[in-house]
JSON list of C-alpha atoms in Angstrom, two decimals:
[
{"chain": "A", "resi": 29, "resn": "UNK", "atom": "CA", "xyz": [17.56, 1.60, -12.33]},
{"chain": "A", "resi": 30, "resn": "UNK", "atom": "CA", "xyz": [17.37, 5.10, -11.07]},
{"chain": "A", "resi": 31, "resn": "UNK", "atom": "CA", "xyz": [14.92, 6.07, -13.82]},
{"chain": "A", "resi": 32, "resn": "UNK", "atom": "CA", "xyz": [12.46, 3.28, -12.72]},
{"chain": "A", "resi": 33, "resn": "UNK", "atom": "CA", "xyz": [12.86, 4.01, -9.07]},
{"chain": "A", "resi": 34, "resn": "UNK", "atom": "CA", "xyz": [12.25, 7.71, -8.80]},
{"chain": "A", "resi": 35, "resn": "UNK", "atom": "CA", "xyz": [8.74, 7.42, -10.37]},
{"chain": "A", "resi": 36, "resn": "UNK", "atom": "CA", "xyz": [7.78, 4.66, -8.06]},
{"chain": "A", "resi": 37, "resn": "UNK", "atom": "CA", "xyz": [9.10, 6.50, -4.98]},
{"chain": "A", "resi": 38, "resn": "UNK", "atom": "CA", "xyz": [7.38, 9.63, -6.18]},
{"chain": "A", "resi": 39, "resn": "UNK", "atom": "CA", "xyz": [4.00, 7.95, -6.54]},
{"chain": "A", "resi": 40, "resn": "UNK", "atom": "CA", "xyz": [4.46, 6.16, -3.30]},
{"chain": "A", "resi": 41, "resn": "UNK", "atom": "CA", "xyz": [5.16, 9.51, -1.53]},
{"chain": "A", "resi": 42, "resn": "UNK", "atom": "CA", "xyz": [2.15, 11.11, -3.31]},
{"chain": "A", "resi": 43, "resn": "UNK", "atom": "CA", "xyz": [-0.16, 8.70, -1.79]},
{"chain": "A", "resi": 44, "resn": "UNK", "atom": "CA", "xyz": [0.44, 9.90, 1.62]},
{"chain": "A", "resi": 45, "resn": "UNK", "atom": "CA", "xyz": [-2.14, 12.46, 3.00]},
{"chain": "A", "resi": 46, "resn": "UNK", "atom": "CA", "xyz": [-1.07, 15.98, 4.21]},
{"chain": "A", "resi": 47, "resn": "UNK", "atom": "CA", "xyz": [-1.88, 14.72, 8.00]},
{"chain": "A", "resi": 48, "resn": "UNK", "atom": "CA", "xyz": [0.91, 12.16, 7.50]},
{"chain": "A", "resi": 49, "resn": "UNK", "atom": "CA", "xyz": [3.17, 14.52, 5.84]},
{"chain": "A", "resi": 50, "resn": "UNK", "atom": "CA", "xyz": [3.16, 16.82, 8.90]},
{"chain": "A", "resi": 51, "resn": "UNK", "atom": "CA", "xyz": [3.61, 14.18, 11.26]},
{"chain": "A", "resi": 52, "resn": "UNK", "atom": "CA", "xyz": [6.73, 13.81, 13.22]},
{"chain": "A", "resi": 53, "resn": "UNK", "atom": "CA", "xyz": [9.44, 11.55, 11.73]},
{"chain": "A", "resi": 54, "resn": "UNK", "atom": "CA", "xyz": [8.72, 8.82, 14.31]},
{"chain": "A", "resi": 55, "resn": "UNK", "atom": "CA", "xyz": [5.14, 8.49, 12.95]},
{"chain": "A", "resi": 56, "resn": "UNK", "atom": "CA", "xyz": [6.41, 8.09, 9.28]},
{"chain": "A", "resi": 57, "resn": "UNK", "atom": "CA", "xyz": [6.04, 4.31, 8.69]},
{"chain": "A", "resi": 58, "resn": "UNK", "atom": "CA", "xyz": [9.32, 4.18, 6.51]},
{"chain": "A", "resi": 59, "resn": "UNK", "atom": "CA", "xyz": [9.73, 3.03, 2.89]},
{"chain": "A", "resi": 60, "resn": "UNK", "atom": "CA", "xyz": [10.16, -0.51, 4.11]},
{"chain": "A", "resi": 61, "resn": "UNK", "atom": "CA", "xyz": [6.62, -0.61, 5.37]},
{"chain": "A", "resi": 62, "resn": "UNK", "atom": "CA", "xyz": [5.06, 1.26, 2.47]},
{"chain": "A", "resi": 63, "resn": "UNK", "atom": "CA", "xyz": [6.20, -1.37, -0.17]},
{"chain": "A", "resi": 64, "resn": "UNK", "atom": "CA", "xyz": [5.67, -4.91, -0.42]},
{"chain": "A", "resi": 65, "resn": "UNK", "atom": "CA", "xyz": [8.68, -7.38, 0.24]},
{"chain": "A", "resi": 66, "resn": "UNK", "atom": "CA", "xyz": [8.84, -7.92, -3.53]},
{"chain": "A", "resi": 67, "resn": "UNK", "atom": "CA", "xyz": [8.61, -4.20, -4.43]},
{"chain": "A", "resi": 68, "resn": "UNK", "atom": "CA", "xyz": [11.41, -3.30, -1.81]},
{"chain": "A", "resi": 69, "resn": "UNK", "atom": "CA", "xyz": [13.76, -6.03, -3.10]},
{"chain": "A", "resi": 70, "resn": "UNK", "atom": "CA", "xyz": [12.97, -5.11, -6.77]},
{"chain": "A", "resi": 71, "resn": "UNK", "atom": "CA", "xyz": [13.94, -1.61, -6.16]},
{"chain": "A", "resi": 72, "resn": "UNK", "atom": "CA", "xyz": [17.19, -2.78, -4.56]},
{"chain": "A", "resi": 73, "resn": "UNK", "atom": "CA", "xyz": [16.49, -1.12, -1.22]},
{"chain": "A", "resi": 74, "resn": "UNK", "atom": "CA", "xyz": [17.23, -4.15, 0.82]},
{"chain": "A", "resi": 75, "resn": "UNK", "atom": "CA", "xyz": [20.81, -3.45, -0.03]},
{"chain": "A", "resi": 76, "resn": "UNK", "atom": "CA", "xyz": [20.81, -0.10, 1.91]},
{"chain": "A", "resi": 77, "resn": "UNK", "atom": "CA", "xyz": [22.41, 0.10, 5.24]},
{"chain": "A", "resi": 78, "resn": "UNK", "atom": "CA", "xyz": [20.34, 1.48, 8.03]},
{"chain": "A", "resi": 79, "resn": "UNK", "atom": "CA", "xyz": [21.85, 4.80, 7.93]},
{"chain": "A", "resi": 80, "resn": "UNK", "atom": "CA", "xyz": [21.12, 4.96, 4.13]},
{"chain": "A", "resi": 81, "resn": "UNK", "atom": "CA", "xyz": [17.50, 3.73, 4.69]},
{"chain": "A", "resi": 82, "resn": "UNK", "atom": "CA", "xyz": [17.02, 6.50, 7.37]},
{"chain": "A", "resi": 83, "resn": "UNK", "atom": "CA", "xyz": [18.47, 9.03, 5.10]},
{"chain": "A", "resi": 84, "resn": "UNK", "atom": "CA", "xyz": [15.89, 7.84, 2.26]},
{"chain": "A", "resi": 85, "resn": "UNK", "atom": "CA", "xyz": [13.05, 8.13, 4.67]},
{"chain": "A", "resi": 86, "resn": "UNK", "atom": "CA", "xyz": [14.12, 11.59, 5.76]},
{"chain": "A", "resi": 87, "resn": "UNK", "atom": "CA", "xyz": [14.42, 12.57, 2.09]},
{"chain": "A", "resi": 88, "resn": "UNK", "atom": "CA", "xyz": [10.89, 11.18, 1.39]},
{"chain": "A", "resi": 89, "resn": "UNK", "atom": "CA", "xyz": [9.32, 13.22, 4.25]},
{"chain": "A", "resi": 90, "resn": "UNK", "atom": "CA", "xyz": [11.14, 16.37, 3.30]},
{"chain": "A", "resi": 91, "resn": "UNK", "atom": "CA", "xyz": [10.19, 15.87, -0.42]},
{"chain": "A", "resi": 92, "resn": "UNK", "atom": "CA", "xyz": [6.68, 15.04, 0.29]},
{"chain": "A", "resi": 93, "resn": "UNK", "atom": "CA", "xyz": [6.16, 18.27, 2.49]},
{"chain": "A", "resi": 94, "resn": "UNK", "atom": "CA", "xyz": [7.65, 20.60, -0.14]},
{"chain": "A", "resi": 95, "resn": "UNK", "atom": "CA", "xyz": [6.75, 19.19, -3.52]},
{"chain": "A", "resi": 96, "resn": "UNK", "atom": "CA", "xyz": [4.39, 16.29, -3.50]},
{"chain": "A", "resi": 97, "resn": "UNK", "atom": "CA", "xyz": [1.03, 18.03, -3.29]},
{"chain": "A", "resi": 98, "resn": "UNK", "atom": "CA", "xyz": [1.91, 20.29, -6.19]},
{"chain": "A", "resi": 99, "resn": "UNK", "atom": "CA", "xyz": [2.94, 17.37, -8.36]},
{"chain": "A", "resi": 100, "resn": "UNK", "atom": "CA", "xyz": [-0.15, 15.23, -7.30]},
{"chain": "A", "resi": 101, "resn": "UNK", "atom": "CA", "xyz": [-2.52, 17.97, -8.47]},
{"chain": "A", "resi": 102, "resn": "UNK", "atom": "CA", "xyz": [-0.56, 18.83, -11.72]},
{"chain": "A", "resi": 103, "resn": "UNK", "atom": "CA", "xyz": [0.91, 15.77, -13.21]},
{"chain": "A", "resi": 104, "resn": "UNK", "atom": "CA", "xyz": [-1.58, 13.67, -15.38]},
{"chain": "A", "resi": 105, "resn": "UNK", "atom": "CA", "xyz": [0.77, 10.95, -15.64]},
{"chain": "A", "resi": 106, "resn": "UNK", "atom": "CA", "xyz": [1.10, 10.43, -11.84]},
{"chain": "A", "resi": 107, "resn": "UNK", "atom": "CA", "xyz": [-2.72, 10.74, -11.34]},
{"chain": "A", "resi": 108, "resn": "UNK", "atom": "CA", "xyz": [-3.23, 7.97, -13.94]},
{"chain": "A", "resi": 109, "resn": "UNK", "atom": "CA", "xyz": [-0.55, 5.84, -12.18]},
{"chain": "A", "resi": 110, "resn": "UNK", "atom": "CA", "xyz": [-2.19, 6.51, -8.73]},
{"chain": "A", "resi": 111, "resn": "UNK", "atom": "CA", "xyz": [-5.57, 5.27, -10.37]},
{"chain": "A", "resi": 112, "resn": "UNK", "atom": "CA", "xyz": [-4.15, 1.93, -11.46]},
{"chain": "A", "resi": 113, "resn": "UNK", "atom": "CA", "xyz": [-3.17, 0.99, -7.95]},
{"chain": "A", "resi": 114, "resn": "UNK", "atom": "CA", "xyz": [-6.31, -1.10, -7.76]},
{"chain": "A", "resi": 115, "resn": "UNK", "atom": "CA", "xyz": [-6.75, -4.81, -7.56]},
{"chain": "A", "resi": 116, "resn": "UNK", "atom": "CA", "xyz": [-10.04, -6.51, -8.28]},
{"chain": "A", "resi": 117, "resn": "UNK", "atom": "CA", "xyz": [-10.00, -10.25, -7.71]},
{"chain": "A", "resi": 118, "resn": "UNK", "atom": "CA", "xyz": [-11.89, -13.12, -5.84]},
{"chain": "A", "resi": 119, "resn": "UNK", "atom": "CA", "xyz": [-10.86, -14.95, -2.92]},
{"chain": "A", "resi": 120, "resn": "UNK", "atom": "CA", "xyz": [-10.12, -18.66, -3.72]},
{"chain": "A", "resi": 121, "resn": "UNK", "atom": "CA", "xyz": [-12.30, -20.99, -1.80]},
{"chain": "A", "resi": 122, "resn": "UNK", "atom": "CA", "xyz": [-14.91, -20.03, 0.56]},
{"chain": "A", "resi": 123, "resn": "UNK", "atom": "CA", "xyz": [-14.81, -16.44, 1.85]},
{"chain": "A", "resi": 124, "resn": "UNK", "atom": "CA", "xyz": [-15.80, -16.30, 5.57]},
{"chain": "A", "resi": 125, "resn": "UNK", "atom": "CA", "xyz": [-14.52, -12.78, 6.39]},
{"chain": "A", "resi": 126, "resn": "UNK", "atom": "CA", "xyz": [-11.56, -12.22, 8.67]},
{"chain": "A", "resi": 127, "resn": "UNK", "atom": "CA", "xyz": [-10.44, -12.99, 12.26]},
{"chain": "A", "resi": 128, "resn": "UNK", "atom": "CA", "xyz": [-7.19, -11.30, 12.95]},
{"chain": "A", "resi": 129, "resn": "UNK", "atom": "CA", "xyz": [-4.55, -12.83, 10.91]},
{"chain": "A", "resi": 130, "resn": "UNK", "atom": "CA", "xyz": [-6.56, -14.10, 8.07]},
{"chain": "A", "resi": 131, "resn": "UNK", "atom": "CA", "xyz": [-4.78, -14.98, 4.60]},
{"chain": "A", "resi": 132, "resn": "UNK", "atom": "CA", "xyz": [-6.63, -14.22, 1.54]},
{"chain": "A", "resi": 133, "resn": "UNK", "atom": "CA", "xyz": [-5.49, -16.21, -1.51]},
{"chain": "A", "resi": 134, "resn": "UNK", "atom": "CA", "xyz": [-6.65, -14.65, -4.67]},
{"chain": "A", "resi": 135, "resn": "UNK", "atom": "CA", "xyz": [-7.71, -16.13, -8.15]},
{"chain": "A", "resi": 136, "resn": "UNK", "atom": "CA", "xyz": [-4.94, -13.73, -9.54]},
{"chain": "A", "resi": 137, "resn": "UNK", "atom": "CA", "xyz": [-2.24, -15.84, -7.64]},
{"chain": "A", "resi": 138, "resn": "UNK", "atom": "CA", "xyz": [-1.70, -12.94, -5.16]},
{"chain": "A", "resi": 139, "resn": "UNK", "atom": "CA", "xyz": [-1.62, -13.77, -1.40]},
{"chain": "A", "resi": 140, "resn": "UNK", "atom": "CA", "xyz": [-2.40, -11.03, 1.20]},
{"chain": "A", "resi": 141, "resn": "UNK", "atom": "CA", "xyz": [-2.58, -11.17, 4.89]},
{"chain": "A", "resi": 142, "resn": "UNK", "atom": "CA", "xyz": [-4.73, -9.09, 7.35]},
{"chain": "A", "resi": 143, "resn": "UNK", "atom": "CA", "xyz": [-2.48, -6.60, 9.09]},
{"chain": "A", "resi": 144, "resn": "UNK", "atom": "CA", "xyz": [-4.91, -4.91, 11.32]},
{"chain": "A", "resi": 145, "resn": "UNK", "atom": "CA", "xyz": [-7.02, -6.44, 14.09]},
{"chain": "A", "resi": 146, "resn": "UNK", "atom": "CA", "xyz": [-10.61, -6.89, 13.62]},
{"chain": "A", "resi": 147, "resn": "UNK", "atom": "CA", "xyz": [-13.26, -9.56, 12.80]},
{"chain": "A", "resi": 148, "resn": "UNK", "atom": "CA", "xyz": [-15.74, -9.78, 10.29]},
{"chain": "A", "resi": 149, "resn": "UNK", "atom": "CA", "xyz": [-17.95, -12.78, 9.69]},
{"chain": "A", "resi": 150, "resn": "UNK", "atom": "CA", "xyz": [-19.59, -13.64, 6.37]},
{"chain": "A", "resi": 151, "resn": "UNK", "atom": "CA", "xyz": [-21.66, -16.58, 5.31]},
{"chain": "A", "resi": 152, "resn": "UNK", "atom": "CA", "xyz": [-22.77, -15.49, 1.77]},
{"chain": "A", "resi": 153, "resn": "UNK", "atom": "CA", "xyz": [-21.46, -16.60, -1.61]},
{"chain": "A", "resi": 154, "resn": "UNK", "atom": "CA", "xyz": [-19.96, -13.41, -2.90]},
{"chain": "A", "resi": 155, "resn": "UNK", "atom": "CA", "xyz": [-16.02, -13.66, -3.06]},
{"chain": "A", "resi": 156, "resn": "UNK", "atom": "CA", "xyz": [-15.28, -10.56, -4.92]},
{"chain": "A", "resi": 157, "resn": "UNK", "atom": "CA", "xyz": [-12.77, -8.20, -3.23]},
{"chain": "A", "resi": 158, "resn": "UNK", "atom": "CA", "xyz": [-11.00, -4.93, -4.12]},
{"chain": "A", "resi": 159, "resn": "UNK", "atom": "CA", "xyz": [-7.60, -3.93, -2.93]},
{"chain": "A", "resi": 160, "resn": "UNK", "atom": "CA", "xyz": [-6.32, -0.53, -3.13]},
{"chain": "A", "resi": 161, "resn": "UNK", "atom": "CA", "xyz": [-3.92, 1.87, -1.28]},
{"chain": "A", "resi": 162, "resn": "UNK", "atom": "CA", "xyz": [-5.53, 4.06, 1.22]},
{"chain": "A", "resi": 163, "resn": "UNK", "atom": "CA", "xyz": [-4.54, 7.64, 1.94]},
{"chain": "A", "resi": 164, "resn": "UNK", "atom": "CA", "xyz": [-1.57, 6.59, 4.31]},
{"chain": "A", "resi": 165, "resn": "UNK", "atom": "CA", "xyz": [-0.17, 4.41, 1.56]},
{"chain": "A", "resi": 166, "resn": "UNK", "atom": "CA", "xyz": [-1.11, 1.08, 3.15]},
{"chain": "A", "resi": 167, "resn": "UNK", "atom": "CA", "xyz": [-3.40, -1.58, 1.37]},
{"chain": "A", "resi": 168, "resn": "UNK", "atom": "CA", "xyz": [-6.95, -2.19, 2.37]},
{"chain": "A", "resi": 169, "resn": "UNK", "atom": "CA", "xyz": [-9.03, -5.13, 1.22]},
{"chain": "A", "resi": 170, "resn": "UNK", "atom": "CA", "xyz": [-12.82, -4.55, 0.73]},
{"chain": "A", "resi": 171, "resn": "UNK", "atom": "CA", "xyz": [-15.44, -7.08, 0.40]},
{"chain": "A", "resi": 172, "resn": "UNK", "atom": "CA", "xyz": [-17.43, -5.92, -2.51]},
{"chain": "A", "resi": 173, "resn": "UNK", "atom": "CA", "xyz": [-20.73, -7.26, -1.48]},
{"chain": "A", "resi": 174, "resn": "UNK", "atom": "CA", "xyz": [-20.84, -5.89, 2.06]},
{"chain": "A", "resi": 175, "resn": "UNK", "atom": "CA", "xyz": [-18.25, -2.85, 1.67]},
{"chain": "A", "resi": 176, "resn": "UNK", "atom": "CA", "xyz": [-16.50, -3.92, 4.76]},
{"chain": "A", "resi": 177, "resn": "UNK", "atom": "CA", "xyz": [-12.79, -3.13, 4.72]},
{"chain": "A", "resi": 178, "resn": "UNK", "atom": "CA", "xyz": [-9.65, -4.27, 6.53]},
{"chain": "A", "resi": 179, "resn": "UNK", "atom": "CA", "xyz": [-6.02, -3.40, 6.25]},
{"chain": "A", "resi": 180, "resn": "UNK", "atom": "CA", "xyz": [-3.86, -5.98, 4.43]},
{"chain": "A", "resi": 181, "resn": "UNK", "atom": "CA", "xyz": [-0.34, -6.43, 3.32]},
{"chain": "A", "resi": 182, "resn": "UNK", "atom": "CA", "xyz": [0.88, -8.53, 0.28]},
{"chain": "A", "resi": 183, "resn": "UNK", "atom": "CA", "xyz": [2.74, -11.73, 1.23]},
{"chain": "A", "resi": 184, "resn": "UNK", "atom": "CA", "xyz": [3.11, -13.28, -2.56]}
]
């Protein structure tokens, strides 16, 4: 399990921008917010005590500040893995934009929910969306036809 967890954690850390890396610890969202619930459980992190989770978060911050930028620019394997964190799909049913806590059910079976406030109204036919991690390690959904983007979190 350690062999599969370390590359995932390394990739997660590498997706954080330098501004976040230099932020105070209280600004770091924590590993529990960087992963979906399913990823968090699959990695076994739900079994950690609060103090163990805090230690992991402190290690991630420290590791990121010291080594992540070098690895990000030098590791072809990590660059390829980073490029794969991209989901292209269509919203099932009519796509009418988002209104605060909108749930997006995709044709690939995934379910995402709006995590940031904001409203966008759409009355066209195009239901294509692109989901990818932003520089802070959070997911964003972009409506392909309009280029409008909103923060989302995976529910299923």
